[in-house]
Amino acid sequence: MSIADIRPALRTFLLADSAVAAAVGGTRIYPVVLPQGQVLPSVVFARISGLGDHHMQGASGLTRPRMQIDAWARTADEASTLADLVKFRLDGDRSPMGAGAAQVQVQGVFFDSERDDYDSESKLFRVSRDYFIWWEER
């Protein structure tokens, strides 16, 4: 039995939102790192940590990763606007993510924290927000 993966489902879920998709040109959502020379604005997501859930009978089948979602742009305002679009799509959501065999059942998405950053080497702005996503991994 294979265990589902929230990461491709998260990307599909974000791109299904017309405002997010329009802001990132319909494709610019990447796992872990922003590709060098990438068109902006773009979104990068990474699993920062994960925590399983247990009850008296053992594993419950629920997991709660902390997902960091970064909005990258050439201006602070543009990065903030994109980060807000992502937050409006995710925070409080309880619907399935992904499609077909890659679909996962989400019990809840919860905004946790945020940070603003500027990368002086690339001259790019970033708004980084963390979300907990409770989902059924089996």
Coordinates of N, CA and C in Angstrom, one line a residue:
M1 N 0.8 -1.2 0.0 CA 0.0 0.0 0.0 C 0.9 1.2 0.0
S2 N 0.6 2.2 -0.9 CA 1.4 3.4 -0.9 C 0.7 4.5 -0.1
I3 N 1.5 5.3 0.5 CA 0.9 6.4 1.3 C 0.8 7.6 0.4
A4 N -0.3 8.3 0.4 CA -0.5 9.5 -0.4 C 0.5 10.6 0.0
D5 N 0.7 11.6 -0.9 CA 1.6 12.7 -0.7 C 0.9 14.0 -0.8
I6 N 0.9 14.8 0.2 CA 0.2 16.1 0.2 C 0.8 17.1 -0.8
R7 N 2.1 17.0 -1.1 CA 2.7 18.0 -1.8 C 2.2 18.2 -3.3
P8 N 2.1 17.2 -4.1 CA 1.5 17.4 -5.4 C 0.0 17.9 -5.3
A9 N -0.7 17.3 -4.3 CA -2.1 17.7 -4.1 C -2.2 19.2 -3.7
L10 N -1.3 19.7 -2.9 CA -1.3 21.1 -2.5 C -1.1 22.0 -3.7
R11 N -0.1 21.6 -4.6 CA 0.1 22.4 -5.8 C -1.1 22.5 -6.7
T12 N -1.7 21.3 -6.9 CA -3.0 21.2 -7.7 C -4.1 22.1 -7.1
F13 N -4.2 22.0 -5.8 CA -5.2 22.8 -5.1 C -5.0 24.3 -5.3
L14 N -3.8 24.7 -5.1 CA -3.5 26.2 -5.3 C -3.8 26.6 -6.7
L15 N -3.3 25.9 -7.7 CA -3.5 26.3 -9.1 C -5.0 26.2 -9.5
A16 N -5.8 25.5 -8.8 CA -7.3 25.4 -9.1 C -8.0 26.7 -8.7
D17 N -7.3 27.6 -7.9 CA -7.9 28.9 -7.6 C -7.6 29.9 -8.7
S18 N -8.6 30.5 -9.3 CA -8.3 31.4 -10.5 C -7.4 32.5 -10.1
A19 N -7.6 33.1 -9.0 CA -6.8 34.3 -8.6 C -5.3 33.9 -8.4
V20 N -5.1 32.8 -7.7 CA -3.7 32.3 -7.5 C -3.1 31.9 -8.9
A21 N -3.8 31.2 -9.7 CA -3.3 30.7 -11.0 C -3.0 31.9 -11.8
A22 N -3.8 33.0 -11.8 CA -3.5 34.1 -12.7 C -2.3 34.9 -12.2
A23 N -2.1 34.9 -10.9 CA -0.9 35.6 -10.3 C 0.4 34.9 -10.6
V24 N 0.4 33.6 -10.8 CA 1.6 32.8 -11.0 C 1.6 32.3 -12.5
G25 N 0.9 32.9 -13.3 CA 0.9 32.5 -14.7 C 0.5 31.1 -15.0
G26 N -0.3 30.5 -14.1 CA -0.9 29.2 -14.3 C 0.1 28.0 -14.0
T27 N 1.3 28.3 -13.7 CA 2.3 27.2 -13.5 C 3.3 27.4 -12.4
R28 N 3.6 28.6 -12.0 CA 4.8 28.9 -11.2 C 4.6 28.7 -9.7
I29 N 4.4 27.4 -9.4 CA 4.3 26.9 -8.0 C 5.3 25.7 -8.0
Y30 N 6.3 25.8 -7.1 CA 7.4 24.9 -7.1 C 7.7 24.3 -5.8
P31 N 8.1 23.0 -5.7 CA 8.5 22.4 -4.5 C 9.9 22.8 -4.0
V32 N 10.1 23.2 -2.8 CA 11.4 23.3 -2.1 C 12.2 24.6 -2.5
V33 N 12.5 24.8 -3.8 CA 13.4 25.9 -4.1 C 12.8 26.6 -5.4
L34 N 13.1 27.9 -5.4 CA 12.7 28.7 -6.6 C 13.8 28.5 -7.7
P35 N 13.4 28.0 -8.8 CA 14.4 27.8 -9.9 C 15.1 29.1 -10.3
Q36 N 16.3 29.0 -10.5 CA 17.1 30.2 -10.9 C 16.6 30.8 -12.1
G37 N 16.5 32.2 -12.1 CA 16.1 32.9 -13.3 C 14.6 32.8 -13.6
Q38 N 13.8 32.3 -12.6 CA 12.4 32.1 -12.8 C 11.6 33.4 -13.0
V39 N 10.6 33.4 -13.8 CA 9.7 34.5 -13.9 C 8.9 34.7 -12.6
L40 N 8.7 35.9 -12.2 CA 8.0 36.2 -11.0 C 6.7 36.9 -11.2
P41 N 5.8 36.9 -10.3 CA 5.8 36.3 -9.0 C 5.7 34.8 -9.1
S42 N 6.2 34.1 -8.0 CA 6.1 32.6 -8.0 C 5.9 32.2 -6.5
V43 N 5.5 31.0 -6.4 CA 5.2 30.4 -5.1 C 6.2 29.2 -4.9
V44 N 6.7 29.0 -3.7 CA 7.5 27.8 -3.4 C 7.0 27.2 -2.1
F45 N 6.8 25.9 -2.1 CA 6.3 25.3 -0.9 C 7.2 24.2 -0.4
A46 N 7.3 24.0 0.9 CA 8.2 22.9 1.4 C 7.6 22.4 2.7
R47 N 7.8 21.1 3.0 CA 7.3 20.5 4.2 C 8.5 20.8 5.2
I48 N 8.1 21.6 6.3 CA 9.1 21.9 7.3 C 9.3 20.8 8.4
S49 N 8.1 20.3 8.7 CA 8.1 19.2 9.7 C 6.8 18.4 9.5
G50 N 6.7 17.3 10.2 CA 5.5 16.5 10.1 C 5.3 15.8 11.4
L51 N 4.0 15.6 11.7 CA 3.7 14.9 13.0 C 2.5 14.0 12.8
G52 N 2.6 12.8 13.1 CA 1.5 11.9 13.0 C 0.6 12.0 14.2
D53 N -0.6 11.4 14.1 CA -1.6 11.4 15.2 C -1.8 10.0 15.6
H54 N -1.9 9.7 16.9 CA -2.2 8.4 17.4 C -3.3 8.4 18.4
H55 N -3.9 7.3 18.6 CA -4.9 7.0 19.7 C -4.6 5.7 20.3
M56 N -5.4 5.2 21.2 CA -5.1 4.1 22.0 C -4.9 2.8 21.2
Q57 N -5.4 2.8 20.0 CA -5.3 1.6 19.1 C -4.1 1.7 18.2
G58 N -3.4 2.8 18.2 CA -2.2 3.0 17.3 C -2.4 4.3 16.4
A59 N -1.8 4.2 15.3 CA -1.8 5.4 14.4 C -3.3 5.6 13.9
S60 N -3.7 6.9 13.9 CA -5.0 7.2 13.5 C -5.2 7.4 12.0
G61 N -4.1 7.5 11.3 CA -4.1 7.7 9.8 C -4.1 9.2 9.5
L62 N -4.2 10.1 10.5 CA -4.0 11.5 10.2 C -2.6 11.9 10.4
T63 N -2.2 12.9 9.7 CA -0.9 13.5 9.8 C -1.0 15.0 9.7
R64 N -0.1 15.7 10.3 CA -0.1 17.2 10.3 C 1.2 17.8 10.0
P65 N 1.5 17.9 8.7 CA 2.8 18.6 8.4 C 2.7 20.1 8.5
R66 N 3.8 20.7 8.9 CA 3.9 22.2 8.8 C 4.4 22.5 7.4
M67 N 3.6 23.1 6.6 CA 4.1 23.5 5.2 C 4.4 25.0 5.2
Q68 N 5.6 25.3 4.7 CA 6.0 26.7 4.5 C 5.7 27.0 3.1
I69 N 5.0 28.1 2.9 CA 4.7 28.5 1.5 C 5.2 30.0 1.4
D70 N 6.1 30.1 0.4 CA 6.8 31.4 0.2 C 6.2 32.0 -1.1
A71 N 5.9 33.3 -1.0 CA 5.5 34.1 -2.2 C 6.7 35.0 -2.5
W72 N 7.3 34.8 -3.7 CA 8.5 35.5 -4.2 C 8.0 36.5 -5.3
A73 N 8.6 37.7 -5.2 CA 8.3 38.8 -6.2 C 9.4 39.8 -6.2
R74 N 9.3 40.7 -7.1 CA 10.3 41.8 -7.3 C 10.0 43.0 -6.3
T75 N 8.8 43.1 -5.8 CA 8.5 44.1 -4.8 C 7.8 43.5 -3.6
A76 N 7.9 44.2 -2.5 CA 7.3 43.7 -1.2 C 5.8 43.7 -1.4
D77 N 5.2 44.7 -2.0 CA 3.8 44.7 -2.2 C 3.3 43.5 -3.0
E78 N 4.0 43.2 -4.1 CA 3.6 42.1 -4.9 C 3.7 40.7 -4.2
A79 N 4.8 40.6 -3.4 CA 4.9 39.4 -2.6 C 3.8 39.2 -1.6
S80 N 3.5 40.3 -0.9 CA 2.4 40.3 0.1 C 1.1 40.0 -0.5
T81 N 0.8 40.6 -1.7 CA -0.5 40.3 -2.4 C -0.6 38.8 -2.7
L82 N 0.5 38.3 -3.3 CA 0.4 36.8 -3.6 C 0.3 36.0 -2.4
A83 N 1.0 36.3 -1.3 CA 0.9 35.5 -0.1 C -0.6 35.6 0.4
D84 N -1.2 36.8 0.3 CA -2.6 36.9 0.7 C -3.6 36.0 -0.1
L85 N -3.3 36.0 -1.4 CA -4.1 35.1 -2.3 C -4.0 33.6 -1.8
V86 N -2.8 33.2 -1.5 CA -2.6 31.8 -1.1 C -3.3 31.6 0.3
K87 N -3.2 32.6 1.2 CA -3.9 32.5 2.5 C -5.4 32.4 2.3
F88 N -6.0 33.2 1.5 CA -7.4 33.2 1.3 C -7.9 31.8 0.7
R89 N -7.0 31.2 -0.1 CA -7.3 29.9 -0.7 C -7.2 28.8 0.4
L90 N -6.2 28.9 1.3 CA -5.9 27.8 2.2 C -6.6 27.8 3.6
D91 N -6.4 29.0 4.2 CA -6.7 29.1 5.7 C -8.2 28.7 6.0
G92 N -8.3 27.7 6.8 CA -9.7 27.2 7.2 C -10.3 26.2 6.3
D93 N -9.6 25.9 5.2 CA -10.2 25.0 4.2 C -10.3 23.6 4.7
R94 N -11.3 22.8 4.3 CA -11.5 21.4 4.7 C -11.9 20.5 3.5
S95 N -11.6 21.0 2.3 CA -12.0 20.2 1.2 C -10.9 19.3 0.7
P96 N -11.2 18.3 -0.1 CA -10.1 17.4 -0.7 C -9.2 18.2 -1.5
M97 N -7.9 17.8 -1.6 CA -6.9 18.5 -2.4 C -6.4 17.4 -3.4
G98 N -6.1 17.9 -4.6 CA -5.5 17.1 -5.6 C -6.7 16.5 -6.5
A99 N -6.3 15.6 -7.4 CA -7.3 15.0 -8.3 C -6.9 13.5 -8.5
G100 N -7.9 12.7 -8.8 CA -7.7 11.3 -9.2 C -7.0 10.6 -8.0
A101 N -6.0 9.7 -8.4 CA -5.3 8.9 -7.5 C -4.5 9.8 -6.5
A102 N -4.1 11.0 -6.9 CA -3.3 11.9 -6.1 C -4.2 12.7 -5.1
Q103 N -5.5 12.5 -5.1 CA -6.3 13.3 -4.2 C -6.2 12.8 -2.7
V104 N -6.1 13.8 -1.8 CA -6.0 13.5 -0.4 C -7.2 14.2 0.3
Q105 N -7.6 13.5 1.4 CA -8.7 14.1 2.2 C -8.2 15.0 3.3
V106 N -8.5 16.3 3.3 CA -8.0 17.2 4.2 C -9.1 17.5 5.3
Q107 N -8.6 17.4 6.5 CA -9.5 17.7 7.7 C -9.5 19.1 8.1
G108 N -8.4 19.9 7.7 CA -8.4 21.3 8.0 C -7.0 21.9 7.7
V109 N -7.0 23.1 7.3 CA -5.8 23.9 7.0 C -5.8 25.1 8.0
F110 N -4.7 25.3 8.7 CA -4.6 26.3 9.7 C -3.4 27.2 9.5
F111 N -3.6 28.5 9.3 CA -2.5 29.4 9.2 C -1.8 29.5 10.6
D112 N -0.5 29.5 10.6 CA 0.3 29.5 11.9 C 1.1 30.7 12.1
S113 N 2.0 31.1 11.1 CA 2.9 32.2 11.3 C 3.4 32.7 10.0
E114 N 4.0 33.9 10.1 CA 4.5 34.5 8.8 C 5.8 35.3 9.1
R115 N 6.6 35.5 8.0 CA 7.8 36.3 8.0 C 8.0 37.0 6.7
D116 N 8.5 38.2 6.8 CA 8.9 38.9 5.5 C 10.4 38.8 5.4
D117 N 10.9 38.8 4.2 CA 12.3 38.7 3.9 C 12.7 39.4 2.6
Y118 N 14.0 39.8 2.5 CA 14.5 40.3 1.3 C 15.8 39.7 1.1
D119 N 16.0 39.1 -0.1 CA 17.3 38.5 -0.5 C 18.1 39.5 -1.3
S120 N 19.2 40.0 -0.6 CA 20.0 41.1 -1.3 C 20.7 40.6 -2.5
E121 N 21.0 39.3 -2.5 CA 21.8 38.7 -3.6 C 20.9 38.7 -4.9
S122 N 19.7 38.2 -4.8 CA 18.8 38.1 -5.9 C 17.9 39.3 -6.1
K123 N 17.9 40.2 -5.1 CA 17.1 41.4 -5.0 C 15.6 41.1 -5.1
L124 N 15.2 40.0 -4.4 CA 13.8 39.5 -4.4 C 13.2 39.6 -3.0
F125 N 11.9 39.9 -3.0 CA 11.2 39.9 -1.8 C 10.4 38.6 -1.6
R126 N 10.3 38.2 -0.3 CA 9.6 37.0 0.0 C 8.7 37.2 1.2
V127 N 7.5 36.7 1.1 CA 6.6 36.6 2.3 C 6.5 35.1 2.5
S128 N 6.9 34.6 3.7 CA 6.9 33.2 4.0 C 5.8 33.0 5.1
R129 N 4.9 32.1 4.8 CA 3.9 31.7 5.8 C 3.8 30.2 6.1
D130 N 3.6 29.9 7.3 CA 3.5 28.5 7.7 C 2.0 28.1 7.9
Y131 N 1.7 26.9 7.4 CA 0.3 26.3 7.6 C 0.5 24.9 8.1
F132 N -0.5 24.5 9.0 CA -0.6 23.1 9.4 C -1.7 22.6 8.5
I133 N -1.5 21.4 7.9 CA -2.5 20.8 7.1 C -2.8 19.4 7.7
W134 N -3.9 19.3 8.3 CA -4.4 17.9 8.8 C -5.0 17.2 7.7
W135 N -4.4 16.0 7.4 CA -5.0 15.2 6.3 C -4.8 13.7 6.5
E136 N -5.6 12.9 5.8 CA -5.6 11.5 6.0 C -4.6 10.9 5.0
E137 N -3.5 10.3 5.6 CA -2.5 9.8 4.7 C -2.8 8.3 4.3
R138 N -3.8 7.8 4.8 CA -4.3 6.4 4.3 C -5.7 6.3 4.4

